[in-house]
mmCIF file of C-alpha atoms and ligand atoms in Angstrom:
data_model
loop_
_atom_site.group_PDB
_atom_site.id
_atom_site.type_symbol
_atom_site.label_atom_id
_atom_site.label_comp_id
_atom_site.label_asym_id
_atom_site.label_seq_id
_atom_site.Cartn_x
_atom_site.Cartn_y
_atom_site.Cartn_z
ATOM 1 C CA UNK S 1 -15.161 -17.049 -9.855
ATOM 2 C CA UNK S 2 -16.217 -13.273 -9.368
ATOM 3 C CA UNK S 3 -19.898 -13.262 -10.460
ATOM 4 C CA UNK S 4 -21.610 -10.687 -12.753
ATOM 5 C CA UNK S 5 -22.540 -7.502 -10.540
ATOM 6 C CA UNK S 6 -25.046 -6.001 -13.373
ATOM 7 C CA UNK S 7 -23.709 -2.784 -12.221
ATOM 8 C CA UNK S 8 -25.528 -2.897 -8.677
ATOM 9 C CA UNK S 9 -22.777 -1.062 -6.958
ATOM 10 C CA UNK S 10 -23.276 2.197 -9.439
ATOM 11 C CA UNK S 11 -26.311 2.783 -6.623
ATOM 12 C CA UNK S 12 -24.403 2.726 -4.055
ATOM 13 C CA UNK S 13 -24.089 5.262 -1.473
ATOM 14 C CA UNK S 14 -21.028 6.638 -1.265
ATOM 15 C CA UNK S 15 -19.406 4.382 1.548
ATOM 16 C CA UNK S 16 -21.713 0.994 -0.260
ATOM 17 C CA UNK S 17 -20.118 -1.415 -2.486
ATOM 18 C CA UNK S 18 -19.569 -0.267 -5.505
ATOM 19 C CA UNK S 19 -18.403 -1.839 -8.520
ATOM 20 C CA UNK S 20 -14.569 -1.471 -10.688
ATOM 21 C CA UNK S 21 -14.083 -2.398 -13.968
ATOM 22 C CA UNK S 22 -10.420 -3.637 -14.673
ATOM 23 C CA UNK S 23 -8.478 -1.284 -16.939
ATOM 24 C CA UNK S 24 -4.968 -2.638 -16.489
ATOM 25 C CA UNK S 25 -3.043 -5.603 -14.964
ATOM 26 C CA UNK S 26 0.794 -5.820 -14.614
ATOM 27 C CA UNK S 27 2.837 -7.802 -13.037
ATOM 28 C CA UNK S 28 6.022 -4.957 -12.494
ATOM 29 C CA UNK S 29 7.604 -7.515 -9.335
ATOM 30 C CA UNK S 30 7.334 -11.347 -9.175
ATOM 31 C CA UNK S 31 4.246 -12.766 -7.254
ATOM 32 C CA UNK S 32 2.590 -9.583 -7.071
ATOM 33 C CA UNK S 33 0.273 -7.993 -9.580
ATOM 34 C CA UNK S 34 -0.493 -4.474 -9.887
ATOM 35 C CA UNK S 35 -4.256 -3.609 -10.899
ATOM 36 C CA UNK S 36 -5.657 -0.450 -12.010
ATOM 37 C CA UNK S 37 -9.451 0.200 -11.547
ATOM 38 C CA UNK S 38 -11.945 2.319 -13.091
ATOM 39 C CA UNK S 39 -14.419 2.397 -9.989
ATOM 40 C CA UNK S 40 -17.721 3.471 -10.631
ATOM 41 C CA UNK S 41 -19.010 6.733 -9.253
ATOM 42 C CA UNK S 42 -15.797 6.973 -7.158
ATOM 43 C CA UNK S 43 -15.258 9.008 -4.182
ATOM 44 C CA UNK S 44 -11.972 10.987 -4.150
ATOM 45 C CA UNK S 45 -9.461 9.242 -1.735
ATOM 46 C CA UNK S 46 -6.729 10.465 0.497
ATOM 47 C CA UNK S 47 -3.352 9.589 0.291
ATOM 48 C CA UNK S 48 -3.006 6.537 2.606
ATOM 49 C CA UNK S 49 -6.917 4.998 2.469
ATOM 50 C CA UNK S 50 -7.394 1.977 1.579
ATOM 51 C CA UNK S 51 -9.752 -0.460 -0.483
ATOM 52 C CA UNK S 52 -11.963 -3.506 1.034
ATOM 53 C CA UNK S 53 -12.211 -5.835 -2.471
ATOM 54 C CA UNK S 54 -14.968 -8.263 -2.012
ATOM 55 C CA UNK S 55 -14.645 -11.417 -4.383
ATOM 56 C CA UNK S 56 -18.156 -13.759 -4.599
ATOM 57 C CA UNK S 57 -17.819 -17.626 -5.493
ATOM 58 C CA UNK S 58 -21.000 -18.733 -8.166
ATOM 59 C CA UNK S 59 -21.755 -20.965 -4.875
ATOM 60 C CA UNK S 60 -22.182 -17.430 -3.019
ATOM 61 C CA UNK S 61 -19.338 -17.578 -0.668
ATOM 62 C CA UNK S 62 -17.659 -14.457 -0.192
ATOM 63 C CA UNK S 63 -14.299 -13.513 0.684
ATOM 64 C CA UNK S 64 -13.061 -9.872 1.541
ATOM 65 C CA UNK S 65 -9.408 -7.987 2.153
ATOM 66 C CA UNK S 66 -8.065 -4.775 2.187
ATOM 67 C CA UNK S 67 -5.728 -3.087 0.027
ATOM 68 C CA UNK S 68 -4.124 0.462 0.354
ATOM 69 C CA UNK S 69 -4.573 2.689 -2.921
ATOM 70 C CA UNK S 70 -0.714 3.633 -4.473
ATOM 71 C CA UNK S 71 -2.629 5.521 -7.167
ATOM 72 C CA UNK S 72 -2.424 9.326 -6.509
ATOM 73 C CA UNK S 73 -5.884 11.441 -5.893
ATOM 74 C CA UNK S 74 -5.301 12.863 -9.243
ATOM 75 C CA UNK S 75 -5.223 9.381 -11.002
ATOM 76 C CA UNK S 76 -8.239 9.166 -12.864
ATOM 77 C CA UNK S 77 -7.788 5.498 -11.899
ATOM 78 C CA UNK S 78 -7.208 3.827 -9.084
ATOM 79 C CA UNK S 79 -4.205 1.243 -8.750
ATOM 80 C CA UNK S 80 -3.759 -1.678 -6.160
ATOM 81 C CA UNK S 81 -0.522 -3.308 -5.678
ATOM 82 C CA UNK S 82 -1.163 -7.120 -4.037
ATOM 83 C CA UNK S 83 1.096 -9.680 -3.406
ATOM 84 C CA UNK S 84 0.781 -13.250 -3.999
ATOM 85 C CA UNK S 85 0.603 -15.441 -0.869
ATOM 86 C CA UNK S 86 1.056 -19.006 -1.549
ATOM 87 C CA UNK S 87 -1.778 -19.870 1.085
ATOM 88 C CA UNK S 88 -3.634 -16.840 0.268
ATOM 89 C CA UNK S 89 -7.216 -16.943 -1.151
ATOM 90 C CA UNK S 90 -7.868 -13.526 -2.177
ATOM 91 C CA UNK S 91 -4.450 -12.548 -3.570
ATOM 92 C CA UNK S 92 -4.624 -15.104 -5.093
ATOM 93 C CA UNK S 93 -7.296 -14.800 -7.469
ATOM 94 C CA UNK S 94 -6.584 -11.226 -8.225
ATOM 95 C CA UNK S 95 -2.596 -12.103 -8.964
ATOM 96 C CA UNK S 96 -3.605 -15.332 -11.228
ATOM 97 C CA UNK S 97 -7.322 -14.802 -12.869
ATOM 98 C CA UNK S 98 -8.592 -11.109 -12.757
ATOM 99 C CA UNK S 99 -7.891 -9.809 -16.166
ATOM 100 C CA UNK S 100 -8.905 -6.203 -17.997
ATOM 101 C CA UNK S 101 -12.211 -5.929 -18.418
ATOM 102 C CA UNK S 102 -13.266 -7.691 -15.443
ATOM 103 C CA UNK S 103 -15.431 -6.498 -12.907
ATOM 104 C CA UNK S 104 -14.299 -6.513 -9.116
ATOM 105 C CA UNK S 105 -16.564 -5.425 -6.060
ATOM 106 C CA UNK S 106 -15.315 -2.695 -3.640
ATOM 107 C CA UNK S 107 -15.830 -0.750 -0.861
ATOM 108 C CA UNK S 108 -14.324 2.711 0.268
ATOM 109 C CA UNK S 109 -11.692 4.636 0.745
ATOM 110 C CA UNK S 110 -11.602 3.156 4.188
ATOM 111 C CA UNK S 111 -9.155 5.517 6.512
ATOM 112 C CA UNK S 112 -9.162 8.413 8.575
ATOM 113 C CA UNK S 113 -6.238 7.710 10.835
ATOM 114 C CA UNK S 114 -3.391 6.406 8.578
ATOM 115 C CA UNK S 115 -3.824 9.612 6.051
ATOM 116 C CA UNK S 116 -1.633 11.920 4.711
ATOM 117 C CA UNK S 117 -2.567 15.714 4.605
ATOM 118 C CA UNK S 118 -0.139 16.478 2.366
ATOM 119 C CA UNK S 119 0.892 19.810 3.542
ATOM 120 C CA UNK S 120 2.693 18.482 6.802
ATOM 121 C CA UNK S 121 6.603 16.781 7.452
ATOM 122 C CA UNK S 122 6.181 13.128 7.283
ATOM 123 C CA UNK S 123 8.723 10.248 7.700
ATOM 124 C CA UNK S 124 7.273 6.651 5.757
ATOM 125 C CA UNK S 125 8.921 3.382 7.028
ATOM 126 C CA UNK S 126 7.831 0.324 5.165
ATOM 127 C CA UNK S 127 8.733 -3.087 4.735
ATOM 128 C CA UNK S 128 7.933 -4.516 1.294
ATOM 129 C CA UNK S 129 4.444 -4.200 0.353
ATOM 130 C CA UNK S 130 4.013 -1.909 3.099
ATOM 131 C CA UNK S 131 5.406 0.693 0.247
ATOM 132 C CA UNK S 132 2.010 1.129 -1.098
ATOM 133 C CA UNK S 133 0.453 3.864 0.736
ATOM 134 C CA UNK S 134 3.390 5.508 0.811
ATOM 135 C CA UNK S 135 3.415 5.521 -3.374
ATOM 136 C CA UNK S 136 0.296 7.228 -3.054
ATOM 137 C CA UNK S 137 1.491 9.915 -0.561
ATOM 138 C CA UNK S 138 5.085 10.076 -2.744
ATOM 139 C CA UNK S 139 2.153 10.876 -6.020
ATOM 140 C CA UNK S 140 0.182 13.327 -4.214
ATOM 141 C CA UNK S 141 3.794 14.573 -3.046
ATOM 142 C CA UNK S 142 4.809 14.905 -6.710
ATOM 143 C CA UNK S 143 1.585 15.805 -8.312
ATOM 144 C CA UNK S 144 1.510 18.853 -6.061
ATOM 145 C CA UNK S 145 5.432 20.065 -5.837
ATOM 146 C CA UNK S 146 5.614 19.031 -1.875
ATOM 147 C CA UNK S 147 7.942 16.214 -1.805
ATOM 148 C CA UNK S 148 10.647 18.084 0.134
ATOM 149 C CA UNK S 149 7.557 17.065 3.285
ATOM 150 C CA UNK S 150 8.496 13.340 2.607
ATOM 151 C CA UNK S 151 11.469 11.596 3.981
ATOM 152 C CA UNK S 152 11.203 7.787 3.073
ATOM 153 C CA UNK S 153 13.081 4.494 4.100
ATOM 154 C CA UNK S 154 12.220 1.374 3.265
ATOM 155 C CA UNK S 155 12.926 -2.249 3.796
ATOM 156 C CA UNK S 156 12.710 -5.142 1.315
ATOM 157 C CA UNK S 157 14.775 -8.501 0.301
ATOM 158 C CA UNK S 158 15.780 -7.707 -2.753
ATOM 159 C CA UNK S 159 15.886 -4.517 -4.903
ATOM 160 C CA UNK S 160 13.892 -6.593 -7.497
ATOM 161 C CA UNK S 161 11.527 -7.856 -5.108
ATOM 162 C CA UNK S 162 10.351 -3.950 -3.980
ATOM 163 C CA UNK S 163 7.705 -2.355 -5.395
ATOM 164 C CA UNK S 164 7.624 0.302 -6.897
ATOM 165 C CA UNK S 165 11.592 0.342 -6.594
ATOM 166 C CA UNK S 166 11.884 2.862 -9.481
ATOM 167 C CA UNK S 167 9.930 6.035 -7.515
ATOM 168 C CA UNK S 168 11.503 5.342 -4.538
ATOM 169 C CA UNK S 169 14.690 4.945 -5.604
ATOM 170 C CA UNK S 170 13.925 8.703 -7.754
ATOM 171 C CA UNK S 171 12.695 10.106 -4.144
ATOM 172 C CA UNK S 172 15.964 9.461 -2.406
ATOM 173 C CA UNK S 173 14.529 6.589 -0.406
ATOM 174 C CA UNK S 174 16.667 4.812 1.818
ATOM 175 C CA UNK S 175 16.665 1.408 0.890
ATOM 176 C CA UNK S 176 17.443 -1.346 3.035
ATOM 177 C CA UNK S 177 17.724 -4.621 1.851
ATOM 178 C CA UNK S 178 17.758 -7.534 3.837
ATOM 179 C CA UNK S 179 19.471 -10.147 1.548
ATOM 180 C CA UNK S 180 21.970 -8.102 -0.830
ATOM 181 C CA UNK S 181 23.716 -5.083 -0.682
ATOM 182 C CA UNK S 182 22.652 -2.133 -2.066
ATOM 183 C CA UNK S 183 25.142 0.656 -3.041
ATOM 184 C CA UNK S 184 27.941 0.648 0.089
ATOM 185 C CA UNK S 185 25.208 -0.705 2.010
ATOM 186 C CA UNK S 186 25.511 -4.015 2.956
ATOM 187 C CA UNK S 187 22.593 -6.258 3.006
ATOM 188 C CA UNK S 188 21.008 -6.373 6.435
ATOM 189 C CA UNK S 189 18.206 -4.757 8.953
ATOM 190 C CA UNK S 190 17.116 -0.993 8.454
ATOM 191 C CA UNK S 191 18.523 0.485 11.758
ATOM 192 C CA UNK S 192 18.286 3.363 14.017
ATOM 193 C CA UNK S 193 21.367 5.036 12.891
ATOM 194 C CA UNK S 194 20.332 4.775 9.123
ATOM 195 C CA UNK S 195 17.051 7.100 10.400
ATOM 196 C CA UNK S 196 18.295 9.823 11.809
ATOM 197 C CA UNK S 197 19.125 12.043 8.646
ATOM 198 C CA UNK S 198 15.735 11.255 8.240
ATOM 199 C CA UNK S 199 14.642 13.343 11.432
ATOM 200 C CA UNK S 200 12.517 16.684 10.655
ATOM 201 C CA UNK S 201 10.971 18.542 13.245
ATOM 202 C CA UNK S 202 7.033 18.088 13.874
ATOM 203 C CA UNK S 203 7.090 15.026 11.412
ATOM 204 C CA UNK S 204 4.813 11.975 11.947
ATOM 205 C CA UNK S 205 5.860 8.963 11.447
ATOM 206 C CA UNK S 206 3.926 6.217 8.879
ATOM 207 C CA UNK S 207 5.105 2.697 9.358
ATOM 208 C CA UNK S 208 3.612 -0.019 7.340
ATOM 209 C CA UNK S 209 4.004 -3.667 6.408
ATOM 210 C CA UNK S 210 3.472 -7.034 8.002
ATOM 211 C CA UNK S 211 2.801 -7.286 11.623
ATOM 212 C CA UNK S 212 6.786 -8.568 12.549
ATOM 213 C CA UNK S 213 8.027 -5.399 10.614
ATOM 214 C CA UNK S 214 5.735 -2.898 11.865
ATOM 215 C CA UNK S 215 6.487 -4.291 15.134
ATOM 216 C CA UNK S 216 9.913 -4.540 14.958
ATOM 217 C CA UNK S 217 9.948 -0.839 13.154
ATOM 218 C CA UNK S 218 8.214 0.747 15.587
ATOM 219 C CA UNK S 219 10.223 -0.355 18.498
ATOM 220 C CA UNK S 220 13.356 0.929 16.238
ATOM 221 C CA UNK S 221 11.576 4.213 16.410
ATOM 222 C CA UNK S 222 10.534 4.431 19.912
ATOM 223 C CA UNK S 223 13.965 3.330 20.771
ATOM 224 C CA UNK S 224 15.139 5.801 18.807
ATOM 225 C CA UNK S 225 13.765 8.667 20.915
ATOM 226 C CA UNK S 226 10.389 9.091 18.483
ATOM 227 C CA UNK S 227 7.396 10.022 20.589
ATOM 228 C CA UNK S 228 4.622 7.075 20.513
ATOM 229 C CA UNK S 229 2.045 9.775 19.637
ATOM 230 C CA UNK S 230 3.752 10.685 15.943
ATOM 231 C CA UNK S 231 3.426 7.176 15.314
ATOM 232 C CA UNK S 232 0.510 5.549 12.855
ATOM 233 C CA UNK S 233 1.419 2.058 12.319
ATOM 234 C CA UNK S 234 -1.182 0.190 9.466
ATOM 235 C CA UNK S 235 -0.408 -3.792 9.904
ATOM 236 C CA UNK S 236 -0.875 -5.816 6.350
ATOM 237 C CA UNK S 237 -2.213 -8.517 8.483
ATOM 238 C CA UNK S 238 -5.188 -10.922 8.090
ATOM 239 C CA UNK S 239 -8.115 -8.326 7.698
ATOM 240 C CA UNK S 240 -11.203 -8.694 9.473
HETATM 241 C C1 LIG G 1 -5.511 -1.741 5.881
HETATM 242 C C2 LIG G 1 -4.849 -2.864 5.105
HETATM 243 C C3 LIG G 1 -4.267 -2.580 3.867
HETATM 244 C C4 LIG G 1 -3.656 -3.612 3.145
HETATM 245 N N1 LIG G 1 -3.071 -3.299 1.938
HETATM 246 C C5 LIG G 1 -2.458 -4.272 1.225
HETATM 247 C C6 LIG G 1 -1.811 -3.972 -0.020
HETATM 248 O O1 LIG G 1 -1.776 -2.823 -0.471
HETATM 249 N N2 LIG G 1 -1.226 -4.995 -0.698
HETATM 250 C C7 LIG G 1 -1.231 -6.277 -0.218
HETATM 251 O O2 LIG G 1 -0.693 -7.166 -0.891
HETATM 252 N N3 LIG G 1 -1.829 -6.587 0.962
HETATM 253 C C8 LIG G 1 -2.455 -5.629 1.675
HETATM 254 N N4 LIG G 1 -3.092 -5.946 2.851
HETATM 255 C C9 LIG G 1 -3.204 -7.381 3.245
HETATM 256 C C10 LIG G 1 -4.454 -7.977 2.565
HETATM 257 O O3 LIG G 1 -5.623 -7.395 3.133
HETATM 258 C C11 LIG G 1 -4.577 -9.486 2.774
HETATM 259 O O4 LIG G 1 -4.396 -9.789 4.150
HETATM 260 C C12 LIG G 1 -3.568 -10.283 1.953
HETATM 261 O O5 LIG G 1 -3.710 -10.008 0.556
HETATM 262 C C13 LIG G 1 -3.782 -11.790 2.180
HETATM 263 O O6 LIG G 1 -5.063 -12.151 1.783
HETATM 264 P P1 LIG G 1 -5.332 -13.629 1.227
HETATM 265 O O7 LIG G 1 -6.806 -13.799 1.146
HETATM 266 O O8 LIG G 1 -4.552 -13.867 -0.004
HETATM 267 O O9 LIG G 1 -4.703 -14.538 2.340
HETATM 268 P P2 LIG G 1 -5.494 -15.253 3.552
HETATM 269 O O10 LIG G 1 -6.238 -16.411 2.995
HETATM 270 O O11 LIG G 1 -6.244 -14.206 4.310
HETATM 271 O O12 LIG G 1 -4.295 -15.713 4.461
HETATM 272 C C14 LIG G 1 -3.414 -16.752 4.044
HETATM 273 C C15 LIG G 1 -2.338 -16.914 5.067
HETATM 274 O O13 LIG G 1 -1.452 -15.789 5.038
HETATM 275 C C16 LIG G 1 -1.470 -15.093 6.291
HETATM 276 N N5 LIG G 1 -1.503 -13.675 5.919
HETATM 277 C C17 LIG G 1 -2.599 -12.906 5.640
HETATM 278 N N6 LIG G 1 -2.236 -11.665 5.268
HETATM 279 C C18 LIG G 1 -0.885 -11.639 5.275
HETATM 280 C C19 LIG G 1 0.084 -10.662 4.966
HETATM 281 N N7 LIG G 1 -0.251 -9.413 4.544
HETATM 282 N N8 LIG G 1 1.398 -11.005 5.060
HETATM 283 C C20 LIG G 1 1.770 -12.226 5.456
HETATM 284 N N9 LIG G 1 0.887 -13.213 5.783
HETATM 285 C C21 LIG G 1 -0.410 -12.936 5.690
HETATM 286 C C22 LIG G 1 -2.702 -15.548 6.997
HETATM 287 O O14 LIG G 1 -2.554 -15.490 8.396
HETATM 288 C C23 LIG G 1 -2.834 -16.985 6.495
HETATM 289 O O15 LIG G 1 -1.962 -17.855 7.191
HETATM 290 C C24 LIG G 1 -3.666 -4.940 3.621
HETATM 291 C C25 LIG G 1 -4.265 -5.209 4.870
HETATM 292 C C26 LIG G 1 -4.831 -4.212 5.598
HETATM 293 C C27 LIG G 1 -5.474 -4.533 6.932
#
């Protein structure tokens, strides 16, 4: 169970733990749940940072992950998207017992590197969850008239199984899904060929997801001609 923080984190200096109360929990895609936080004397993040949630057992043990903010600067909340893992401990407890008016313990935004400026050409891979920085940068995109910067493919199983599948699909996404077709597009890999109307000049590249995908996405891209230095890869792996 999350103990009772008694509000310690509103002392925190900016880059402490601070503390979020739970406004909203949805669950838009199966085993995943989509949280939106009112964080205590938040800092402003960039499209692309992430969260480090820290969850403490009554017996004090404390376990702590990362998740990317899909919420939009402007969002006078912020909103997580985590999936379930079966054999997970952290998603876990935030896709089956956090509720609204819960309080959760966080750190950040975390992220210099994987950022988006919002004023420069940018090309977002992602495979499934991996979608959720790019929601943010999509927001920002939206919120500020810029999405013609954005050029977005993405990878998933099932149409039903990715989220956030409504704004991408809106965006003009490419969607690739692995295990049905989609449109004339029959179910299989994302592949070089399928990028290349994606191409602008100067763009970096944002590729995110599990470690096989952002591997296997990034070798797609430097196979693909794409210099190694417009790439920033973020793996959803184990955190540390
Ligand atoms: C910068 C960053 C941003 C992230 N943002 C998000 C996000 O927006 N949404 C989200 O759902 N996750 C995100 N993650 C992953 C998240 O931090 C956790 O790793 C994930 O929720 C699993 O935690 P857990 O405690 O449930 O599982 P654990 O108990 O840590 O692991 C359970 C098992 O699953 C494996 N595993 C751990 N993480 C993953 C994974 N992502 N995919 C597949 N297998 C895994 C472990 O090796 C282990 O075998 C992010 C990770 C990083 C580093």
């Amino acid at each position: 169970m999350i103990s009772p923080l008694s509000g310690a984190g509103r002392a925190a200096p900016a880059g402490g733990w601070r503390t979020a109360t739970v406004a909203g929990v949805r669950r838009p895609v199966q085993r995943s749940v989509q949280l939106r936080l009112d964080v205590h004397d938040r800092v402003d993040h960039l499209p692309g940072q992430h969260y480090v949630v820290r969850l403490t057992a009554e017996d004090g043990y404390t376990a702590q992950r990362s998740y990317s903010v899909a919420s939009a600067p402007a969002d006078p909340l912020v909103e997580l998207f985590v999936e379930r893992l079966d054999d997970g401990e952290v998603s876990i407890h935030l896709a089956d017992v956090v509720e609204p008016g819960d309080e959760l313990e966080l750190r950040g935004p975390i992220g210099g590197w994987f950022v988006w400026d919002g004023e420069s050409p940018a090309l977002l891979v992602a495979g499934g969850s991996g979608v959720v920085p790019f929601v943010s940068m999509l927001r920002h995109a939206r919120a500020t008239g810029r999405e013609d910067l954005l050029r977005i493919a993405v990878s998933a199983r099932t149409l039903a199984g990715l989220p956030y599948a409504d704004e991408l699909v809106a965006a003009g996404a490419l969607i690739a899904l692995t295990r049905e077709a989609y449109g004339i597009r029959p179910a299989g890999r994302l592949h070089a060929e399928e990028l290349l109307p994606l191409w602008e000049p100067d763009q970096t590249v944002y590729v995110c997801g599990s470690a096989p995908f952002a591997e296997a996405a990034t070798q797609l891209l430097l196979a693909s001609g794409r210099p190694a230095s417009s790439i920033r890869v973020e793996r959803f792996g184990p955190s540390a």
